[in-house]
PDB file of C-alpha atoms and ligand atoms in Angstrom:
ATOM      1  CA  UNK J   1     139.274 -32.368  -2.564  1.00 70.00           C
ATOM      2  CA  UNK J   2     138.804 -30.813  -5.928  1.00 78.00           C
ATOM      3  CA  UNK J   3     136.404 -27.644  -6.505  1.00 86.00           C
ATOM      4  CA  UNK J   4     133.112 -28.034  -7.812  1.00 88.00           C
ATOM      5  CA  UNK J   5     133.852 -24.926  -9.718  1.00 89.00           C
ATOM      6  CA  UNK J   6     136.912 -23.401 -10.944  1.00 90.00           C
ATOM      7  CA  UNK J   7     137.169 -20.297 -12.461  1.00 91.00           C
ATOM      8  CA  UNK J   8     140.387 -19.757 -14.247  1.00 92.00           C
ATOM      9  CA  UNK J   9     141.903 -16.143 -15.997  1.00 92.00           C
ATOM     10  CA  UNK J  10     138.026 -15.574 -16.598  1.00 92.00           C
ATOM     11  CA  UNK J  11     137.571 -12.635 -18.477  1.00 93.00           C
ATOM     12  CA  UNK J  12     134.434 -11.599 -20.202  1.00 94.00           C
ATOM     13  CA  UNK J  13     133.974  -8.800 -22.978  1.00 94.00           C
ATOM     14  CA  UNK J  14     130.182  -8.187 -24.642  1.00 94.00           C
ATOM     15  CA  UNK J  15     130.557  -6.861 -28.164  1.00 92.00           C
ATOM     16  CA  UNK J  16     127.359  -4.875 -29.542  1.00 89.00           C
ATOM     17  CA  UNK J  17     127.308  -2.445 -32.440  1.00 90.00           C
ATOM     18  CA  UNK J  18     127.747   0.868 -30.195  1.00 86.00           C
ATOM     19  CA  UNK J  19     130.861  -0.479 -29.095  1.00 89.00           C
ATOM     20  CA  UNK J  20     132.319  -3.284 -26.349  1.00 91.00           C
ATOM     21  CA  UNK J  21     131.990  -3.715 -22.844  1.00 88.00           C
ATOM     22  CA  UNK J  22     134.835  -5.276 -20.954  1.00 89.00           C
ATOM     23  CA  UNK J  23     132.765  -6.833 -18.069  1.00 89.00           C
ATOM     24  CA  UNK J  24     135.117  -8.863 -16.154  1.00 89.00           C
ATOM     25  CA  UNK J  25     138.820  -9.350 -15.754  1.00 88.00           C
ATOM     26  CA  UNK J  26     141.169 -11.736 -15.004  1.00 89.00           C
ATOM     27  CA  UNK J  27     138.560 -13.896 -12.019  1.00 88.00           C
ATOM     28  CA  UNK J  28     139.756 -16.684 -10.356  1.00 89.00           C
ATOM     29  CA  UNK J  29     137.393 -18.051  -7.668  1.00 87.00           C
ATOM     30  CA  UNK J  30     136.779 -21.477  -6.385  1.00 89.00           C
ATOM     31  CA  UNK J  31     133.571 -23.138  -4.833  1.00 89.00           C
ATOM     32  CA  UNK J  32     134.392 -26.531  -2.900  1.00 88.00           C
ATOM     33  CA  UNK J  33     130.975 -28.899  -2.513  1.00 87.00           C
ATOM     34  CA  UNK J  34     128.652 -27.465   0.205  1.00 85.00           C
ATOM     35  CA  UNK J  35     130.315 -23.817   0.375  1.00 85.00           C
ATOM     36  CA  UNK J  36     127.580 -21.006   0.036  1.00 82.00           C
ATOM     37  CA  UNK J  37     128.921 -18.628  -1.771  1.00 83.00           C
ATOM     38  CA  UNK J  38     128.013 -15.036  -1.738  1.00 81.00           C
ATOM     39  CA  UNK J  39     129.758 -12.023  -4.678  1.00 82.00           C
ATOM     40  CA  UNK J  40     128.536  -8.629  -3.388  1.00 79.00           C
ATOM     41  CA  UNK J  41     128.910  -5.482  -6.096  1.00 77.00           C
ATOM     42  CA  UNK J  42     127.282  -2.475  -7.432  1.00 78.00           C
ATOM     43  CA  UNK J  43     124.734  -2.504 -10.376  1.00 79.00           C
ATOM     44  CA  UNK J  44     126.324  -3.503 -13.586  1.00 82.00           C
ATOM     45  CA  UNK J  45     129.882  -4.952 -12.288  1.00 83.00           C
ATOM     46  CA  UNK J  46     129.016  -8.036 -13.877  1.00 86.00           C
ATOM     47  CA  UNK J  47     127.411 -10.474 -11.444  1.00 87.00           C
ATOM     48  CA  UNK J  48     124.753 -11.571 -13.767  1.00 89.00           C
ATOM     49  CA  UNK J  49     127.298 -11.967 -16.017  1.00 91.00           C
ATOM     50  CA  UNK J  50     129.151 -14.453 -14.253  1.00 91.00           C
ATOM     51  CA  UNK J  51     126.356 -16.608 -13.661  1.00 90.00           C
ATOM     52  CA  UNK J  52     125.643 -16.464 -17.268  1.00 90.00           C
ATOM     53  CA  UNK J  53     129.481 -17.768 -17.744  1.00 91.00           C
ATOM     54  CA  UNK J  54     129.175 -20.877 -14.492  1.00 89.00           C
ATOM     55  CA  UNK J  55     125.615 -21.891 -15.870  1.00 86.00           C
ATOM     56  CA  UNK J  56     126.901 -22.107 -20.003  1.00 85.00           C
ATOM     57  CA  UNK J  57     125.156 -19.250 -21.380  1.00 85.00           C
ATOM     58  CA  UNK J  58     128.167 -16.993 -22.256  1.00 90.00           C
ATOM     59  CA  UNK J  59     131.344 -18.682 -23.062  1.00 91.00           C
ATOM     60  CA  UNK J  60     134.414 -16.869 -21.648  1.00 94.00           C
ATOM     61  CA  UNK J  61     135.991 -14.597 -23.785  1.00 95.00           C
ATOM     62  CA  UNK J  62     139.826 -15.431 -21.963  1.00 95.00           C
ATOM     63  CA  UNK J  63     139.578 -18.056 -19.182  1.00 95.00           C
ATOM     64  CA  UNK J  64     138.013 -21.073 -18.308  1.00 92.00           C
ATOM     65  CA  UNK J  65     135.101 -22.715 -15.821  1.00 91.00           C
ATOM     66  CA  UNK J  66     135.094 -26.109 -14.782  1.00 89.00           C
ATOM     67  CA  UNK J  67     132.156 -27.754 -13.206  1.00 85.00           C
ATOM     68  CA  UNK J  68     133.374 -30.885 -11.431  1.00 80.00           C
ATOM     69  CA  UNK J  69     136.378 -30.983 -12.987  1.00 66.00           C
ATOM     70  CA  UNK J  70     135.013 -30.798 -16.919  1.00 68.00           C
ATOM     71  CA  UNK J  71     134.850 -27.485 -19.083  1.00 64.00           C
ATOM     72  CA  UNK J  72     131.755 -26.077 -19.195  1.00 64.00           C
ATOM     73  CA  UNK J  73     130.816 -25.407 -22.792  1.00 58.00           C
ATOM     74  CA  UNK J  74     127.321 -25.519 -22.946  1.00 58.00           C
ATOM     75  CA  UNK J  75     124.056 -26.084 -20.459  1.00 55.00           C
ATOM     76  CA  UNK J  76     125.159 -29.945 -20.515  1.00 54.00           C
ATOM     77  CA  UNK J  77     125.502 -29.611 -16.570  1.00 59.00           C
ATOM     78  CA  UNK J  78     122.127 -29.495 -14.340  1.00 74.00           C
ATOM     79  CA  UNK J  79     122.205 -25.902 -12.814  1.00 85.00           C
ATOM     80  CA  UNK J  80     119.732 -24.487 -10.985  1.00 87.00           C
ATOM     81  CA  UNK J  81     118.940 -20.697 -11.472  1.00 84.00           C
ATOM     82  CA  UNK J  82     116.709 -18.717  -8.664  1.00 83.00           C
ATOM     83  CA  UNK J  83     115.939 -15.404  -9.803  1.00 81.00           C
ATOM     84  CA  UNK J  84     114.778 -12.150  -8.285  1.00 79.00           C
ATOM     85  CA  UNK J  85     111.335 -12.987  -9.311  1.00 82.00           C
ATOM     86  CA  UNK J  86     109.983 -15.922  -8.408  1.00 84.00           C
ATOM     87  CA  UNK J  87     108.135 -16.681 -11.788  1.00 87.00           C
ATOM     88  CA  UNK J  88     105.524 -18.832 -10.414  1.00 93.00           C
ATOM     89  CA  UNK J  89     102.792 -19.134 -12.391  1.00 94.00           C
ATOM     90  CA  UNK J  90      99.039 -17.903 -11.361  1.00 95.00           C
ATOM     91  CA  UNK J  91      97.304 -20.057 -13.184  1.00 95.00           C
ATOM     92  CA  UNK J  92      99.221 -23.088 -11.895  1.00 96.00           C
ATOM     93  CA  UNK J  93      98.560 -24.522  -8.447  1.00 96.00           C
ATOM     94  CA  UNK J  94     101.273 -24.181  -5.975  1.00 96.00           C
ATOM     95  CA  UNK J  95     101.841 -27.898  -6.071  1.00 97.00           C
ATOM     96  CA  UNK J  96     101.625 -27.764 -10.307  1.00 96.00           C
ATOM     97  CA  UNK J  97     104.495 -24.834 -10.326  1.00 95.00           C
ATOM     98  CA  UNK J  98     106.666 -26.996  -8.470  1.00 95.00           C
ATOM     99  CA  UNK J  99     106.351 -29.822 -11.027  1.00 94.00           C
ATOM    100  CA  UNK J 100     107.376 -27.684 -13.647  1.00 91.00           C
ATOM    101  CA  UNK J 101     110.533 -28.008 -14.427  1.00 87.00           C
ATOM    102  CA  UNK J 102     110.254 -32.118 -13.889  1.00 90.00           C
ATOM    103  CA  UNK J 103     107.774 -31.676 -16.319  1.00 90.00           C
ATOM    104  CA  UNK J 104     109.634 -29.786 -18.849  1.00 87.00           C
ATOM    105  CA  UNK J 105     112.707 -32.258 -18.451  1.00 84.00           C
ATOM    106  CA  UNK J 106     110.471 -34.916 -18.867  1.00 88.00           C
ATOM    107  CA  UNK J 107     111.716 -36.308 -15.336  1.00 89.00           C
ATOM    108  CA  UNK J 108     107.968 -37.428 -13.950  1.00 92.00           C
ATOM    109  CA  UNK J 109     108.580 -40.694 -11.881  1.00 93.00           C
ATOM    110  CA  UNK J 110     107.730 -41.799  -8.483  1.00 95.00           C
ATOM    111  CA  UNK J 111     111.329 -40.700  -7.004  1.00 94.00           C
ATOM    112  CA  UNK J 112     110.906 -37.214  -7.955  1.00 93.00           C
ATOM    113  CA  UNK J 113     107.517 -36.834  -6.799  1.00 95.00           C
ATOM    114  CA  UNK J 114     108.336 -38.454  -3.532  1.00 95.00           C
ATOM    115  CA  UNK J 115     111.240 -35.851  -3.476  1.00 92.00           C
ATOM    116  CA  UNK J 116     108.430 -33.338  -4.232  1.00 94.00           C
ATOM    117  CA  UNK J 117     106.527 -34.156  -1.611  1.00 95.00           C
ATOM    118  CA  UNK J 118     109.319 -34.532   1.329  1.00 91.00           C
ATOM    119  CA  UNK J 119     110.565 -31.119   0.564  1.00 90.00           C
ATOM    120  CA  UNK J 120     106.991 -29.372   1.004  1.00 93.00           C
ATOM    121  CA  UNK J 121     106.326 -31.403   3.710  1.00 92.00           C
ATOM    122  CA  UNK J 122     109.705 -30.648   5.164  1.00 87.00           C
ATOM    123  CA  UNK J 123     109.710 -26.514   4.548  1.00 85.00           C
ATOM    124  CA  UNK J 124     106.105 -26.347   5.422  1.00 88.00           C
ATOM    125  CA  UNK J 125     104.184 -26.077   2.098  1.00 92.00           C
ATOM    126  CA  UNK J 126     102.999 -29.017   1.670  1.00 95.00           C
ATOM    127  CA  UNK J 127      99.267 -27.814   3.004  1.00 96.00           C
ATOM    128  CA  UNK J 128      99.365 -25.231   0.901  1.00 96.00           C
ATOM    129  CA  UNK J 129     100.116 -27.034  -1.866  1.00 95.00           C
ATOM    130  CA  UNK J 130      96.805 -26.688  -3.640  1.00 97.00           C
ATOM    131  CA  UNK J 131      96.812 -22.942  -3.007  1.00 97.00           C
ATOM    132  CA  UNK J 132      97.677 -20.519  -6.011  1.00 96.00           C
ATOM    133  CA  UNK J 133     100.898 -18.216  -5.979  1.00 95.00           C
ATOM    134  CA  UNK J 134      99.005 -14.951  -4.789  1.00 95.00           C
ATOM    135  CA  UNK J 135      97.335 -17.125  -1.658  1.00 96.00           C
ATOM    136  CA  UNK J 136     101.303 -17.049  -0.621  1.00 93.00           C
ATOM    137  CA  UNK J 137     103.495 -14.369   1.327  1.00 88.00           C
ATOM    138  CA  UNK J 138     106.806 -13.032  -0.788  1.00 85.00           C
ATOM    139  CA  UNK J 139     108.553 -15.822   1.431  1.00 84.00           C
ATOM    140  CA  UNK J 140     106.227 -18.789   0.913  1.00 89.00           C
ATOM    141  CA  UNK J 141     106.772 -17.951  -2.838  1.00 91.00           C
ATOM    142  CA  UNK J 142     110.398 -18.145  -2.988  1.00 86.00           C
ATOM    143  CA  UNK J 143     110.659 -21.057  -1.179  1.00 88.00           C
ATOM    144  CA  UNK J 144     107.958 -22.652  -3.497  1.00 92.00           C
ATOM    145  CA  UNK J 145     110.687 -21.342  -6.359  1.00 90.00           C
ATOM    146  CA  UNK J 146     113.598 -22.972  -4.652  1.00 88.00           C
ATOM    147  CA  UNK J 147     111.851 -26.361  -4.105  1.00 91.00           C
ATOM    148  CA  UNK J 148     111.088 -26.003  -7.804  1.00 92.00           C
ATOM    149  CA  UNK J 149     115.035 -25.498  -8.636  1.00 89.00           C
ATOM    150  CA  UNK J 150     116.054 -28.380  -6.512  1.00 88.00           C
ATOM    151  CA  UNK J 151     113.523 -30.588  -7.500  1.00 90.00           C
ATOM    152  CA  UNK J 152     115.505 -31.336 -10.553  1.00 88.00           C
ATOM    153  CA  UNK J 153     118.543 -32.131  -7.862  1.00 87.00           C
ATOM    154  CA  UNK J 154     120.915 -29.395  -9.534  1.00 87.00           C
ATOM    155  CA  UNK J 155     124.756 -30.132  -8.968  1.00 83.00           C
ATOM    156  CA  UNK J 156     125.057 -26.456  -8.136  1.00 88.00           C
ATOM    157  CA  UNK J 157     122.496 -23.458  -7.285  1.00 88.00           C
ATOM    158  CA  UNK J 158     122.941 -19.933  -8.667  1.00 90.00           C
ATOM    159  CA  UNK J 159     120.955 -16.882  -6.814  1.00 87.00           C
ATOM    160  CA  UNK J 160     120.576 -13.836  -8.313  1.00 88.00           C
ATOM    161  CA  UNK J 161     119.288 -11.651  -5.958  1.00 81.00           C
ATOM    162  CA  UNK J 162     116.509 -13.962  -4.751  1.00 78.00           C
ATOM    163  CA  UNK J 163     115.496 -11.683  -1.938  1.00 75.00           C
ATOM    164  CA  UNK J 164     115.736  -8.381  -3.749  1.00 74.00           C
ATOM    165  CA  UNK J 165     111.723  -7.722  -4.584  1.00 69.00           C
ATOM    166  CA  UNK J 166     110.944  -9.302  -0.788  1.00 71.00           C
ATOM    167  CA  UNK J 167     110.399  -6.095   2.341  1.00 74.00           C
ATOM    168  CA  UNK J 168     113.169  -6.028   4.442  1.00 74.00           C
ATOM    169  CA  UNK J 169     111.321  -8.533   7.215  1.00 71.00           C
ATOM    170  CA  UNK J 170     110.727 -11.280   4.888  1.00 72.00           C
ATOM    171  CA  UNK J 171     113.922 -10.850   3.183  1.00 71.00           C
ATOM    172  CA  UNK J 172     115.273 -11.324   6.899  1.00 71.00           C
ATOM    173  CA  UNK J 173     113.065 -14.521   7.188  1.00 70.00           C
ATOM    174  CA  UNK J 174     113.367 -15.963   3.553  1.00 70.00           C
ATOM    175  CA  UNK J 175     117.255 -15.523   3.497  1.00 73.00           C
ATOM    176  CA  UNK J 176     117.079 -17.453   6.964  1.00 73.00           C
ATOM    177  CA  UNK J 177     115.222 -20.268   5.985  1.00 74.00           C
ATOM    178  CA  UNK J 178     116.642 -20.620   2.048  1.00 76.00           C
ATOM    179  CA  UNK J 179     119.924 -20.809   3.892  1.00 77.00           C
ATOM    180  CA  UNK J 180     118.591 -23.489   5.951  1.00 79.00           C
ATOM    181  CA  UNK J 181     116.842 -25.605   3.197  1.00 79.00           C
ATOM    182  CA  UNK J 182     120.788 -25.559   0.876  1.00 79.00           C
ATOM    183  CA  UNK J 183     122.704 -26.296   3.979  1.00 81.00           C
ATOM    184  CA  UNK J 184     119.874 -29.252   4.740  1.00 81.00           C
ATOM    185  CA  UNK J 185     119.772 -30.488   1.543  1.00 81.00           C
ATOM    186  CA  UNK J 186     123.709 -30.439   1.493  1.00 82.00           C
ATOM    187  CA  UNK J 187     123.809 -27.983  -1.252  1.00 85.00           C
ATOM    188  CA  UNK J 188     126.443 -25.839  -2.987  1.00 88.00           C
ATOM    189  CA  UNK J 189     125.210 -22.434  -3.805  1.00 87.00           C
ATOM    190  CA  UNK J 190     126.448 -18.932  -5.323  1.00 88.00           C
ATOM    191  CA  UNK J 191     124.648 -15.828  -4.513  1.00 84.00           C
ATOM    192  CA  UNK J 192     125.290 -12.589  -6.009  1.00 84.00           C
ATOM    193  CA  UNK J 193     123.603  -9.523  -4.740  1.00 80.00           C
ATOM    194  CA  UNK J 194     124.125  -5.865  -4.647  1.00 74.00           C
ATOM    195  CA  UNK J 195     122.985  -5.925  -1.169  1.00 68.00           C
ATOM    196  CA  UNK J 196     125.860  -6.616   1.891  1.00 64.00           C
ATOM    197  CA  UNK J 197     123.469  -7.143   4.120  1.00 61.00           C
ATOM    198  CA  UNK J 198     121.976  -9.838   2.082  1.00 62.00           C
ATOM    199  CA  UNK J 199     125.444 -11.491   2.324  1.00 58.00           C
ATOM    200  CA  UNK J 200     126.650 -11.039   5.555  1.00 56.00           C
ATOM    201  CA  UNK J 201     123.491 -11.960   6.972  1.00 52.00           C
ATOM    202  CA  UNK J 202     124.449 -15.415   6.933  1.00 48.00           C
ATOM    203  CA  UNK J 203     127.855 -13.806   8.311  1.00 41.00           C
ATOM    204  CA  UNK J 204     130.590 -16.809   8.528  1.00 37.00           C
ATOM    205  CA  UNK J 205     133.932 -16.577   6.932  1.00 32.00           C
ATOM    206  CA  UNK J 206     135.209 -13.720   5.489  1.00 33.00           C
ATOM    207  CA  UNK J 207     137.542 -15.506   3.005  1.00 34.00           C
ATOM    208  CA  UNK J 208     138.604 -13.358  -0.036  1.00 34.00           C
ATOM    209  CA  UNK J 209     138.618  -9.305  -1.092  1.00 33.00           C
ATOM    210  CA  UNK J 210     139.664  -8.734  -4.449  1.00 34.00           C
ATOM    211  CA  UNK J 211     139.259  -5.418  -7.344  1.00 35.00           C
ATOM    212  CA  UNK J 212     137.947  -6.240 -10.378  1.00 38.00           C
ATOM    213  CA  UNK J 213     138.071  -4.257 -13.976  1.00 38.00           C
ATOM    214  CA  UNK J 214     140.279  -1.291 -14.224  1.00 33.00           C
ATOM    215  CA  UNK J 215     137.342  -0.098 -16.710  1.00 32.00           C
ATOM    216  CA  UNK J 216     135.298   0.250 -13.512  1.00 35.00           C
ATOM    217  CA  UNK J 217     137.358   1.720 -10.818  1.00 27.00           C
ATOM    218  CA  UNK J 218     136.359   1.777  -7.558  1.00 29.00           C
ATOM    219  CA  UNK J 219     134.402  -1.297  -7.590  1.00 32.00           C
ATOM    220  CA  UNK J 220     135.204  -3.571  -5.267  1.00 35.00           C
ATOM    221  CA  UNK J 221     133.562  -7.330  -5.104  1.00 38.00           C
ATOM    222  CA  UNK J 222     133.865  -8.480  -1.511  1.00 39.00           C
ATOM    223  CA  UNK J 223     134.036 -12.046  -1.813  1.00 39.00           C
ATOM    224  CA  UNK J 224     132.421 -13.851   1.577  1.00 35.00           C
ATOM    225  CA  UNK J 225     132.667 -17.699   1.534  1.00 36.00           C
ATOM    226  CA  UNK J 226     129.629 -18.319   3.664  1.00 34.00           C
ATOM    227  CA  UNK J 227     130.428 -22.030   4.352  1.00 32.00           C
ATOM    228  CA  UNK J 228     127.974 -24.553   5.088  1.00 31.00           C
ATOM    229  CA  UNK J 229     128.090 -27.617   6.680  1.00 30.00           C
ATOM    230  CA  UNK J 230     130.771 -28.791   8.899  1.00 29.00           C
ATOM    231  CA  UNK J 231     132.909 -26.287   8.173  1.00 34.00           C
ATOM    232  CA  UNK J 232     130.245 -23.592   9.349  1.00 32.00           C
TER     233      UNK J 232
HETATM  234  N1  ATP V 301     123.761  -8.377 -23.516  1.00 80.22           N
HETATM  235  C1  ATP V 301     124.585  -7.351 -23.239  1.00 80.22           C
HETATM  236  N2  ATP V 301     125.146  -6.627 -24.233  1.00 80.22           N
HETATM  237  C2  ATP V 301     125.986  -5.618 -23.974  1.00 80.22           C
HETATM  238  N3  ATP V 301     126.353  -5.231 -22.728  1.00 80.22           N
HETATM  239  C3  ATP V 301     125.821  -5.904 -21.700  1.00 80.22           C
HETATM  240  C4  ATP V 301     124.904  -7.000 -21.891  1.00 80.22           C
HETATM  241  N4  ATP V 301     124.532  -7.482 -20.681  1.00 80.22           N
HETATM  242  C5  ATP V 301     125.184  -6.733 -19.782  1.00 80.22           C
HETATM  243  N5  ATP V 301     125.946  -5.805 -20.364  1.00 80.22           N
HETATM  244  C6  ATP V 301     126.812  -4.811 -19.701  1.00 80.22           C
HETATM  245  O1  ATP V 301     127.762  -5.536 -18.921  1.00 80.22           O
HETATM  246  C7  ATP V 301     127.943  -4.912 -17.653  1.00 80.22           C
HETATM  247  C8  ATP V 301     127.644  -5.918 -16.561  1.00 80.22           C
HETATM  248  O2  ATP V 301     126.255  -6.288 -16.595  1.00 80.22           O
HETATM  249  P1  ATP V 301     125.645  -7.334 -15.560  1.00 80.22           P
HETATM  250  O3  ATP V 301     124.186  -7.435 -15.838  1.00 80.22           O
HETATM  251  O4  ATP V 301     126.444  -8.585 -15.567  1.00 80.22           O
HETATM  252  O5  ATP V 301     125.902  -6.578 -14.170  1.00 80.22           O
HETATM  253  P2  ATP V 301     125.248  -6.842 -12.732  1.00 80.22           P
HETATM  254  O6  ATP V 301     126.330  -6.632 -11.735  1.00 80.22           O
HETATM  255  O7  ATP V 301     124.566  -8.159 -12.716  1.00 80.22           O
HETATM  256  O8  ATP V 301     124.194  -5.680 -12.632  1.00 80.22           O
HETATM  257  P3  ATP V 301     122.761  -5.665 -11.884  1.00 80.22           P
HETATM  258  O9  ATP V 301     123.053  -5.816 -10.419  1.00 80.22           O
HETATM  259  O10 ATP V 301     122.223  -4.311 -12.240  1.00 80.22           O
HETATM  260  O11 ATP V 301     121.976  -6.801 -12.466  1.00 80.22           O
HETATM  261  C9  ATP V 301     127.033  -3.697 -17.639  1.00 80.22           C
HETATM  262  O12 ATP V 301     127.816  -2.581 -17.988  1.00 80.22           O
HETATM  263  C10 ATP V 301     126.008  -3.980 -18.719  1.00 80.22           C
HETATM  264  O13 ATP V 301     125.563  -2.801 -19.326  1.00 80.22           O
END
């Protein structure tokens, strides 16, 4: 079986008039369909970065990423991006929020709303659906989010540090049941956090330690393959 993503000799250097920033070096990484996978490092080792590189944003400056096989050069692939903040909109129902990016993408149609539907009804927000974002707990809201991301059926979720602005009991909860939800809905996911705990919560397979960046020493970004599915 082929990776979903392959990252190849990535290396990534931002160049602003005070100077440049060598941000990564020399990554190689794999994600097979269904793996969850979680990159654990210290503020400003580049995690953001990377997701900016998977999802299109930034194009490598050395090294290449492959979605499914093709070079990604631009946003062409569906990716879905969950953020620390959950960017649900007040003046939106709950319901309305989760239509949003269908909306956007012009992808309305009785499928998707059926899709819609099953997902609130199966994650238990479907009665709250006509409820505004601040009628929600910190975990009701993120799932909300992460229905919105997959609502658009993305070939491949990135998390940066969903759980970060959640207290440490519905992080707990909300990292359970997001986990649950991606390994349901047969999803292939990459979570970066600062936070171990946020990544070996879901503890399963320690697969892969590696150094990264010579310009930062002492980092270290403890790779965890948290696989999902029947490999779990
Ligand atoms: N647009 C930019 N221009 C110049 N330098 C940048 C830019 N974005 C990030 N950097 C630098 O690149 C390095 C990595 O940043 P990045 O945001 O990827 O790290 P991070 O691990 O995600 O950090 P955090 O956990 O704080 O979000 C940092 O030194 C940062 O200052």
């Amino acid at each position: 079986m082929s990776p979903l993503v392959k990252i190849k000799n990535l290396s990534y250097t931002y160049h602003t008039p005070k100077g440049e920033t060598k941000t990564l070096e020399n990554i190689n990484l794999e994600i097979n369909k269904g793996e969850f996978v979680s990159i654990v490092g210290p503020s400003g080792c580049g995690k953001s970065t990377l997701l900016s590189l998977i999802s299109g944003l930034l194009q490598p400056s050395i090294g290449e990423v492959f979605l499914d096989k093709s070079l990604i050069i631009n946003d062409s692939h569906y990716i879905g991006y969950m953020l620390q903040k959950d960017h649900l909109f007040e003046w939106r129902t709950v319901y309305k929020n989760v239509l949003l990016g269908l909306e956007i993408n012009n992808k309305i149609c009785k499928e998707s709303l059926q899709y819609i539907d099953d997902l609130l009804k199966k994650y238990g927000l479907y009665d709250f659906k006509n409820y505004k974002p601040s009628q929600l707990s910190g975990g009701m809201r993120q799932k909300a989010a992460l229905i919105r991301t997959l609502a658009l059926q993305p070939e491949i979720l990135l998390l940066d540090e969903p759980f970060a602005a959640l207290d440490y009991q519905t992080r707990l909860s909300a990292g359970d049941e997001i986990g649950t939800i991606l390994k349901k809905e047969n999803k292939t996911a990459l979570l970066v956090t600062h936070d171990i705990a946020d990544a070996i919560f879901h503890k399963k397979l320690l697969n892969q330690l590696f150094h990264t960046s010579k310009y930062k020493q002492m980092i270290t970004i403890l790779l965890l393959h948290l696989i999902i599915g029947t490999k779990s």
